[in-house]
XYZ file of C-alpha atoms in Angstrom:
562
model
C 137.418 43.874 60.248
C 134.362 42.783 58.222
C 131.104 44.645 58.630
C 128.142 42.300 58.246
C 125.804 45.036 57.102
C 127.641 45.659 53.849
C 128.667 42.096 53.000
C 126.951 40.468 50.036
C 126.133 36.901 51.076
C 126.640 33.978 48.702
C 124.611 31.218 50.405
C 122.268 30.469 53.302
C 125.112 29.512 55.640
C 126.779 32.857 55.151
C 123.389 34.420 55.836
C 123.448 32.577 59.173
C 126.892 34.005 59.929
C 125.676 37.511 59.085
C 122.569 37.000 61.225
C 124.718 35.946 64.183
C 126.956 38.985 63.739
C 123.935 41.255 63.536
C 122.453 39.774 66.715
C 125.452 40.112 68.992
C 128.212 37.720 67.966
C 131.520 39.559 67.916
C 133.474 39.396 64.680
C 136.530 38.438 66.740
C 134.609 35.372 67.929
C 134.121 33.984 64.421
C 136.121 30.811 63.912
C 135.772 27.980 61.407
C 137.302 24.547 60.923
C 137.842 21.945 58.217
C 137.973 18.482 59.861
C 138.952 15.700 57.401
C 139.548 12.151 58.544
C 142.999 10.992 57.357
C 141.743 7.684 55.937
C 141.919 8.612 52.263
C 142.422 11.486 49.857
C 140.247 14.565 49.557
C 137.828 14.427 46.623
C 135.702 16.888 44.672
C 132.915 16.461 47.236
C 135.188 17.840 49.948
C 135.851 20.870 47.761
C 132.408 22.228 48.674
C 133.287 22.232 52.367
C 136.792 23.538 51.677
C 135.655 26.518 49.640
C 132.790 27.167 52.063
C 134.810 27.152 55.293
C 138.004 28.715 53.985
C 135.975 31.186 51.931
C 134.028 32.390 54.971
C 137.200 32.613 57.048
C 138.901 34.687 54.364
C 135.918 36.958 53.744
C 135.380 37.735 57.428
C 139.066 37.732 58.379
C 138.439 34.871 60.805
C 140.764 32.049 61.846
C 140.238 28.567 60.429
C 141.664 25.379 61.883
C 142.682 22.354 59.885
C 141.739 19.591 62.292
C 142.459 15.980 61.470
C 139.719 13.768 62.904
C 142.128 10.945 63.729
C 140.032 8.730 66.006
C 140.247 5.439 64.083
C 143.765 3.949 64.078
C 142.677 0.992 61.940
C 142.257 3.136 58.816
C 144.261 6.325 59.299
C 147.828 6.907 58.123
C 150.331 9.746 58.029
C 150.466 9.527 54.217
C 146.829 10.644 54.117
C 147.589 13.569 56.435
C 150.382 14.655 54.101
C 148.235 14.247 50.983
C 145.371 16.279 52.461
C 147.701 19.123 53.413
C 149.242 19.118 49.935
C 145.805 19.293 48.301
C 144.631 22.177 50.470
C 147.799 24.147 49.771
C 147.493 23.445 46.045
C 143.960 24.837 46.082
C 145.451 28.040 47.473
C 144.287 27.891 51.088
C 146.193 28.557 54.301
C 144.969 27.387 57.673
C 145.482 29.337 60.882
C 146.435 26.337 62.990
C 146.892 22.620 62.439
C 145.144 20.511 65.046
C 144.381 16.833 65.625
C 141.542 15.284 67.578
C 144.252 13.112 69.137
C 145.596 16.321 70.709
C 142.471 16.203 72.878
C 142.421 12.503 73.794
C 143.290 13.193 77.444
C 140.725 15.988 77.755
C 138.034 13.854 76.114
C 138.892 11.010 78.479
C 138.686 13.313 81.499
C 135.291 14.603 80.372
C 134.083 11.027 79.860
C 135.015 10.319 83.480
C 133.066 13.443 84.457
C 129.973 12.008 82.755
C 130.527 8.654 84.469
C 130.705 10.322 87.883
C 127.537 12.316 87.095
C 125.744 9.084 86.232
C 125.502 10.126 82.572
C 127.675 7.347 81.095
C 128.124 3.620 81.703
C 130.203 0.677 80.510
C 128.209 -1.870 78.502
C 129.345 -5.479 78.026
C 126.883 -6.327 75.259
C 128.008 -7.250 71.763
C 127.488 -4.772 68.939
C 124.680 -6.976 67.611
C 122.923 -7.022 70.985
C 123.229 -3.247 71.323
C 121.831 -2.700 67.829
C 118.843 -4.967 68.498
C 118.210 -3.472 71.927
C 118.118 0.069 70.446
C 114.796 -0.685 68.755
C 113.533 0.970 65.587
C 112.323 4.463 64.682
C 108.763 3.316 65.449
C 109.563 1.111 68.459
C 111.345 2.391 71.535
C 114.532 0.754 72.674
C 115.180 -1.343 75.747
C 117.563 -0.483 78.539
C 120.852 -2.340 78.648
C 121.176 -4.792 81.565
C 124.358 -2.857 82.444
C 122.716 0.571 82.393
C 122.423 0.810 86.181
C 125.995 0.003 87.065
C 127.296 2.289 89.768
C 129.568 5.204 88.837
C 132.333 3.503 90.821
C 132.089 0.268 88.820
C 131.875 2.168 85.528
C 134.912 4.254 86.463
C 136.936 1.138 87.300
C 135.975 -0.659 84.089
C 136.609 2.409 81.937
C 140.094 2.836 83.377
C 140.841 -0.820 82.676
C 139.533 -0.417 79.121
C 142.027 2.405 78.653
C 144.890 0.257 79.961
C 144.173 -2.486 77.424
C 142.918 -5.192 79.801
C 140.053 -6.234 77.513
C 139.728 -7.560 73.988
C 138.288 -5.454 71.204
C 134.501 -5.587 71.269
C 134.347 -6.758 74.879
C 133.079 -3.456 76.281
C 132.052 0.042 75.204
C 131.280 3.246 77.051
C 127.779 4.574 76.357
C 126.123 7.861 77.224
C 123.016 7.443 79.386
C 120.367 9.557 77.670
C 116.953 8.172 76.651
C 116.205 4.772 75.133
C 112.717 5.994 74.226
C 113.896 9.031 72.273
C 112.400 9.381 68.784
C 115.929 10.221 67.644
C 117.729 6.879 67.431
C 121.067 8.618 67.966
C 119.963 9.692 71.437
C 119.364 6.107 72.555
C 122.457 5.735 74.694
C 125.060 6.300 71.951
C 128.507 4.744 72.172
C 131.198 7.189 73.282
C 134.256 4.904 73.328
C 135.197 1.527 71.857
C 138.251 -0.642 72.454
C 140.811 -0.661 69.627
C 144.070 -2.438 70.401
C 146.045 -1.003 67.505
C 148.802 1.592 67.342
C 147.777 5.123 66.424
C 149.848 6.978 63.799
C 150.534 9.825 66.262
C 150.010 8.488 69.790
C 151.414 4.994 69.270
C 150.165 2.523 71.881
C 149.294 5.108 74.530
C 145.580 4.436 74.114
C 143.458 1.305 73.841
C 140.169 3.194 73.672
C 139.168 5.694 71.023
C 136.317 8.212 70.997
C 133.438 7.903 68.557
C 132.780 10.731 66.112
C 129.778 12.133 67.989
C 131.707 12.395 71.238
C 134.886 13.805 69.711
C 133.377 16.175 67.151
C 131.454 18.642 69.289
C 133.947 18.586 72.117
C 136.797 19.376 69.714
C 134.756 22.299 68.379
C 134.206 23.406 71.973
C 137.896 23.182 72.878
C 138.914 25.181 69.818
C 136.200 27.803 70.204
C 134.642 27.122 66.801
C 131.672 29.420 66.268
C 130.103 27.727 63.233
C 130.522 23.977 62.788
C 129.445 23.336 59.192
C 128.544 19.737 58.350
C 126.781 17.891 55.563
C 123.099 17.000 55.800
C 123.571 13.428 57.023
C 124.734 14.917 60.324
C 121.511 16.871 60.788
C 120.079 14.210 63.088
C 123.346 14.304 65.054
C 122.839 17.935 66.056
C 120.680 17.056 69.066
C 123.436 14.783 70.357
C 126.092 17.385 69.503
C 124.294 19.900 71.720
C 123.613 17.365 74.497
C 127.264 16.417 74.859
C 128.413 20.044 74.888
C 125.826 20.876 77.542
C 127.223 18.115 79.771
C 130.749 19.531 79.776
C 130.055 23.250 79.348
C 132.440 25.052 81.669
C 130.876 28.479 81.331
C 132.580 29.406 78.083
C 131.247 32.582 76.552
C 131.035 30.947 73.120
C 129.279 27.645 72.538
C 129.671 26.188 69.034
C 126.623 25.460 66.911
C 126.270 22.962 64.108
C 124.732 23.883 60.755
C 124.171 21.572 57.792
C 124.364 21.801 54.022
C 123.944 19.244 51.243
C 126.935 17.107 50.363
C 128.369 17.427 46.867
C 127.479 14.481 44.647
C 128.724 14.102 41.092
C 127.416 12.054 38.178
C 129.463 9.237 36.619
C 131.538 8.676 39.744
C 131.415 7.765 43.435
C 132.420 10.052 46.284
C 132.678 7.553 49.110
C 136.228 7.275 50.447
C 135.523 3.645 51.308
C 134.475 2.839 47.755
C 137.308 4.839 46.242
C 139.632 2.906 48.536
C 138.177 -0.344 47.168
C 139.072 0.716 43.641
C 142.637 1.377 44.775
C 142.984 -1.841 46.802
C 141.655 -4.015 43.962
C 144.008 -2.434 41.437
C 141.172 -1.095 39.295
C 142.925 2.278 39.282
C 146.626 3.043 39.671
C 146.193 4.805 43.017
C 144.382 7.589 44.834
C 145.852 10.052 42.335
C 144.801 8.117 39.232
C 143.557 10.777 36.773
C 140.188 8.995 36.562
C 139.599 9.376 40.284
C 137.479 12.279 41.605
C 140.143 13.014 44.216
C 141.777 16.430 44.239
C 145.099 14.683 43.557
C 143.570 12.778 40.639
C 142.026 15.913 39.168
C 145.337 17.764 39.559
C 147.207 14.995 37.753
C 144.592 14.921 35.019
C 145.097 18.616 34.359
C 142.480 20.428 36.411
C 143.521 23.700 38.023
C 142.584 25.265 41.371
C 140.630 27.938 39.487
C 138.610 25.383 37.545
C 137.662 23.527 40.735
C 136.742 26.822 42.370
C 134.650 27.787 39.341
C 132.841 24.444 39.475
C 132.185 24.804 43.206
C 130.781 28.297 42.750
C 128.508 27.210 39.903
C 127.322 24.104 41.766
C 126.623 26.241 44.841
C 125.676 25.370 48.421
C 122.285 23.741 48.845
C 119.929 22.647 51.614
C 118.853 19.561 49.661
C 120.868 16.630 48.380
C 121.443 16.834 44.659
C 123.743 15.545 41.949
C 125.953 17.893 39.966
C 126.529 16.988 36.349
C 130.157 15.993 35.771
C 129.863 17.952 32.526
C 129.751 21.121 34.642
C 133.150 20.213 36.099
C 134.477 19.457 32.618
C 133.060 22.740 31.329
C 134.928 24.641 34.050
C 138.363 23.354 33.025
C 137.598 23.483 29.304
C 136.622 27.132 29.616
C 139.888 27.970 31.388
C 142.187 25.955 29.145
C 140.614 27.360 26.000
C 141.809 30.766 27.165
C 145.208 29.742 28.542
C 146.569 26.539 26.996
C 149.230 26.656 24.294
C 148.211 24.961 21.067
C 150.404 22.238 19.588
C 149.920 19.639 16.878
C 150.035 15.955 17.791
C 149.210 12.954 15.613
C 148.104 9.865 17.529
C 147.400 7.426 14.659
C 149.902 8.437 11.993
C 149.948 7.884 8.264
C 152.658 9.259 5.992
C 151.869 12.147 3.652
C 154.393 13.159 0.988
C 154.222 16.468 -0.886
C 155.674 15.495 -4.243
C 156.171 19.028 -5.584
C 157.810 20.401 -2.430
C 161.494 20.761 -3.301
C 162.833 22.447 -0.168
C 164.529 20.541 2.616
C 162.331 22.281 5.180
C 160.987 25.649 6.233
C 160.102 27.195 9.566
C 156.539 28.382 10.001
C 155.367 30.714 12.743
C 152.056 29.554 14.172
C 150.115 31.335 16.913
C 150.207 29.742 20.341
C 146.643 30.589 21.311
C 144.178 32.452 19.068
C 142.129 33.304 22.186
C 145.085 35.198 23.630
C 146.999 37.462 21.213
C 149.621 38.063 23.914
C 150.672 34.400 23.829
C 152.784 34.970 20.726
C 153.927 32.487 18.113
C 155.943 29.281 18.023
C 158.231 27.907 15.326
C 157.034 24.733 13.592
C 159.060 22.868 10.982
C 157.366 22.058 7.656
C 158.906 19.572 5.202
C 158.266 17.273 2.271
C 157.362 14.255 4.408
C 154.594 14.818 6.924
C 152.368 12.795 9.214
C 148.583 13.197 9.511
C 145.866 11.234 11.300
C 144.739 8.052 9.547
C 141.114 9.004 10.123
C 141.651 12.296 8.299
C 142.005 10.492 4.967
C 139.674 8.331 2.915
C 140.535 7.066 -0.526
C 136.907 7.490 -1.525
C 134.359 9.430 0.509
C 130.919 10.991 0.262
C 130.210 14.707 0.132
C 129.840 14.965 3.905
C 133.488 14.026 4.455
C 135.345 17.348 4.599
C 138.794 15.986 5.303
C 141.326 14.681 2.791
C 140.301 12.385 -0.065
C 141.632 11.700 -3.537
C 141.182 14.659 -5.845
C 140.102 17.043 -3.073
C 141.865 19.870 -1.236
C 142.332 20.669 2.443
C 144.445 23.161 4.329
C 147.228 22.030 6.613
C 146.969 24.020 9.827
C 149.188 27.117 9.691
C 150.737 25.958 6.403
C 149.510 25.315 2.855
C 146.581 23.985 0.865
C 147.275 20.467 -0.418
C 145.556 18.081 -2.822
C 145.642 14.267 -2.582
C 146.581 12.624 -5.871
C 147.423 8.990 -5.204
C 148.045 6.433 -2.476
C 150.636 3.744 -1.832
C 149.446 0.409 -0.435
C 151.198 -2.594 1.067
C 150.755 -6.199 -0.031
C 147.562 -6.486 2.012
C 145.984 -3.441 0.439
C 146.494 -1.162 3.433
C 147.288 2.455 2.616
C 150.770 3.324 3.852
C 151.338 6.674 2.162
C 149.360 9.535 0.634
C 150.989 11.479 -2.178
C 149.919 15.089 -2.503
C 150.799 18.335 -4.197
C 150.703 21.730 -2.547
C 149.939 25.254 -3.669
C 153.117 27.206 -2.808
C 151.241 30.511 -2.895
C 148.595 29.411 -0.382
C 150.698 29.787 2.764
C 148.597 30.781 5.774
C 148.941 34.443 6.680
C 150.779 35.386 3.473
C 147.862 37.576 2.388
C 147.968 36.318 -1.206
C 144.817 35.605 -3.167
C 145.693 31.907 -3.070
C 146.053 31.989 0.730
C 142.521 33.373 0.985
C 140.986 30.489 -0.935
C 138.285 28.706 1.034
C 138.567 24.960 1.511
C 136.234 23.032 3.778
C 138.763 21.068 5.787
C 141.754 22.007 7.955
C 143.994 19.237 9.273
C 146.706 19.131 11.896
C 150.023 17.576 10.923
C 153.588 16.936 12.034
C 156.839 16.872 10.083
C 158.053 13.285 10.026
C 161.738 14.071 10.508
C 161.134 16.840 13.042
C 158.653 15.142 15.354
C 158.915 13.961 18.944
C 157.604 10.587 20.070
C 155.259 10.860 23.057
C 152.913 8.677 25.092
C 149.284 9.775 25.146
C 146.910 8.542 27.846
C 143.300 9.199 26.963
C 141.118 9.208 30.054
C 137.346 8.987 30.035
C 134.733 8.828 32.779
C 135.433 6.095 35.312
C 131.854 4.805 35.198
C 129.531 4.419 32.222
C 126.398 5.074 34.267
C 125.482 8.519 35.665
C 124.433 6.984 38.999
C 126.637 3.920 39.626
C 125.433 3.696 43.239
C 121.771 4.138 42.354
C 120.847 0.603 41.293
C 119.280 -1.564 43.978
C 120.796 -5.000 44.193
C 123.775 -4.112 42.014
C 127.336 -3.348 42.994
C 128.668 0.004 41.846
C 131.657 -1.747 40.285
C 129.368 -3.354 37.715
C 129.229 0.043 36.035
C 132.967 0.609 35.652
C 133.822 1.904 32.201
C 136.138 -0.695 30.570
C 137.494 1.943 28.173
C 138.112 4.677 30.748
C 141.820 4.546 29.826
C 143.433 3.956 26.457
C 147.174 4.377 25.971
C 148.980 5.295 22.766
C 152.757 5.038 23.003
C 153.421 5.893 19.374
C 151.994 9.378 19.055
C 154.090 12.026 17.312
C 154.215 15.686 18.329
C 155.720 18.818 16.872
C 159.198 19.487 18.216
C 158.135 22.415 20.436
C 156.877 19.952 23.075
C 160.439 18.737 23.713
C 160.744 21.460 26.343
C 157.513 20.483 28.099
C 157.732 20.082 31.868
C 155.606 18.137 34.315
C 152.365 20.002 34.901
C 152.386 21.930 31.614
C 149.017 22.042 29.876
C 148.403 22.044 26.139
C 145.649 21.928 23.618
C 146.397 19.166 21.136
C 144.673 20.782 18.182
C 141.502 18.969 17.135
C 142.110 16.324 19.831
C 141.647 17.780 23.303
C 143.415 19.299 26.299
C 146.367 17.477 27.854
C 148.761 17.762 30.796
C 152.324 16.468 31.152
C 152.213 13.617 33.675
C 154.556 12.897 36.576
C 155.551 9.614 34.889
C 157.387 11.628 32.228
C 161.154 11.578 31.889
C 163.735 12.889 29.445
C 163.247 9.962 27.067
C 159.485 9.578 27.358
C 157.009 12.427 27.673
C 153.604 11.282 28.941
C 150.484 13.367 28.374
C 147.174 12.856 30.195
C 143.963 13.878 28.504
C 142.172 16.393 30.687
C 139.006 16.968 28.700
C 137.697 17.011 25.143
C 137.689 20.185 23.066
C 133.945 20.525 22.824
C 130.757 19.456 24.544
C 127.061 19.987 23.991
C 126.761 20.754 27.698
C 125.003 23.983 28.633
C 126.114 25.210 32.088
C 122.693 26.793 32.572
C 121.066 23.362 32.491
C 122.787 21.666 35.420
C 121.360 18.761 37.365
């Protein structure tokens, strides 16, 4: 059992938990929840709430419920339920119980009838436009609905008929009777139920009315005995209504839940609205919710991010009381830092040009090259070296200035893990394009041989692949989905105007060293001098596909976050 007096707190919400424990709340009464709506995939913004709620539950040995807020059958599907559960498990979390707001539909309905009988709720026949206009503005009080004074008996009859599906969608709603002059617009007779004549993914056609978020949220917390209902800041103005509803149905429970707010997680160069992410999917601008360019947990996983890197990002970004934007470079830094320490190095050439070592007279030789210089325990791998090699086209210039430290005629470079070579001549096709570089090598300059020649300093080191011992692979280079840091921040412009047209480039003719033949889906590598990559689910025995996770380097300083 946790003792609040010796717990180091990590944010202001945990301080609230500790305060409540210190002022009488029993540790056994602590209970948290994570309540996603199954209308899309979880994204990096949800990670803040995930790590917060599950982290507090774990630290204080308290239960946490995974509750699906399934109150809108027009948008919710079982596939989203399954995807959310998969993401949470992948992040390493376990929930105490799995619940659904639909589990409480009958109880919520019964409580709504209780409010009707108490004269605290009424059926309104106005259109949504009429209700919105009649609510007034923040500076002008609202006007009472002409249906506000219906008798409890009439309201009860109409509400029952709404439930049975006698009316068309939009014909009637159930509203709470609170105060049309309240300075809080949400307290001006909010809608509790609307008619939706569509099948629900769990309850089928049992219901024709569905509870609104404000009615279902607090009551679900109350039913489950949640002690701390943690929401993002936009729900701060909802707290008064949250408390009002609970006070109407309070049946003398010892524990009454309380809502607390924190800032939502925003991220530069992307959008974190499930509706807008859904638009990208529906319009075919991305391949799906798990497209590696998407900020969804599934997309990040497919791109090559790890649970630890997402946790590291969440910890560095922190929990705030004010809305802010985290730099996407902080997220990239988190995975780069991890992969630098853990990823096996391999050599891959994406834009090949042939390089022939004219004085190499062996058929081949096997070199042993370290898997990860950051981790001596990672060992070595065997790489085949031969007379005919492949290097990157951009690593050679026939003529270059002094600032070009790669291969050029008459100059030397080292081949990674192998020998020092010198370019002597080129072969060109009929159009003058270079098709082959002819070199000589210093046979005594082998890396790690401890000879004087091997210790010679040359300014450039290139990666390479043996032509006859290479593996063809597909390389998908992903970049940021948007080319503007705030794609939603331009008045009068649609966020899609800022989509990055080069966020994905595909190379199906890359060549890799033969060690990648054994790569399996999910394996992560550093392609030396190119970046970090993960084996994609689209891979098969005849075609390995690698997704670029992140570049090797960045000028980003994690101390200077947005």
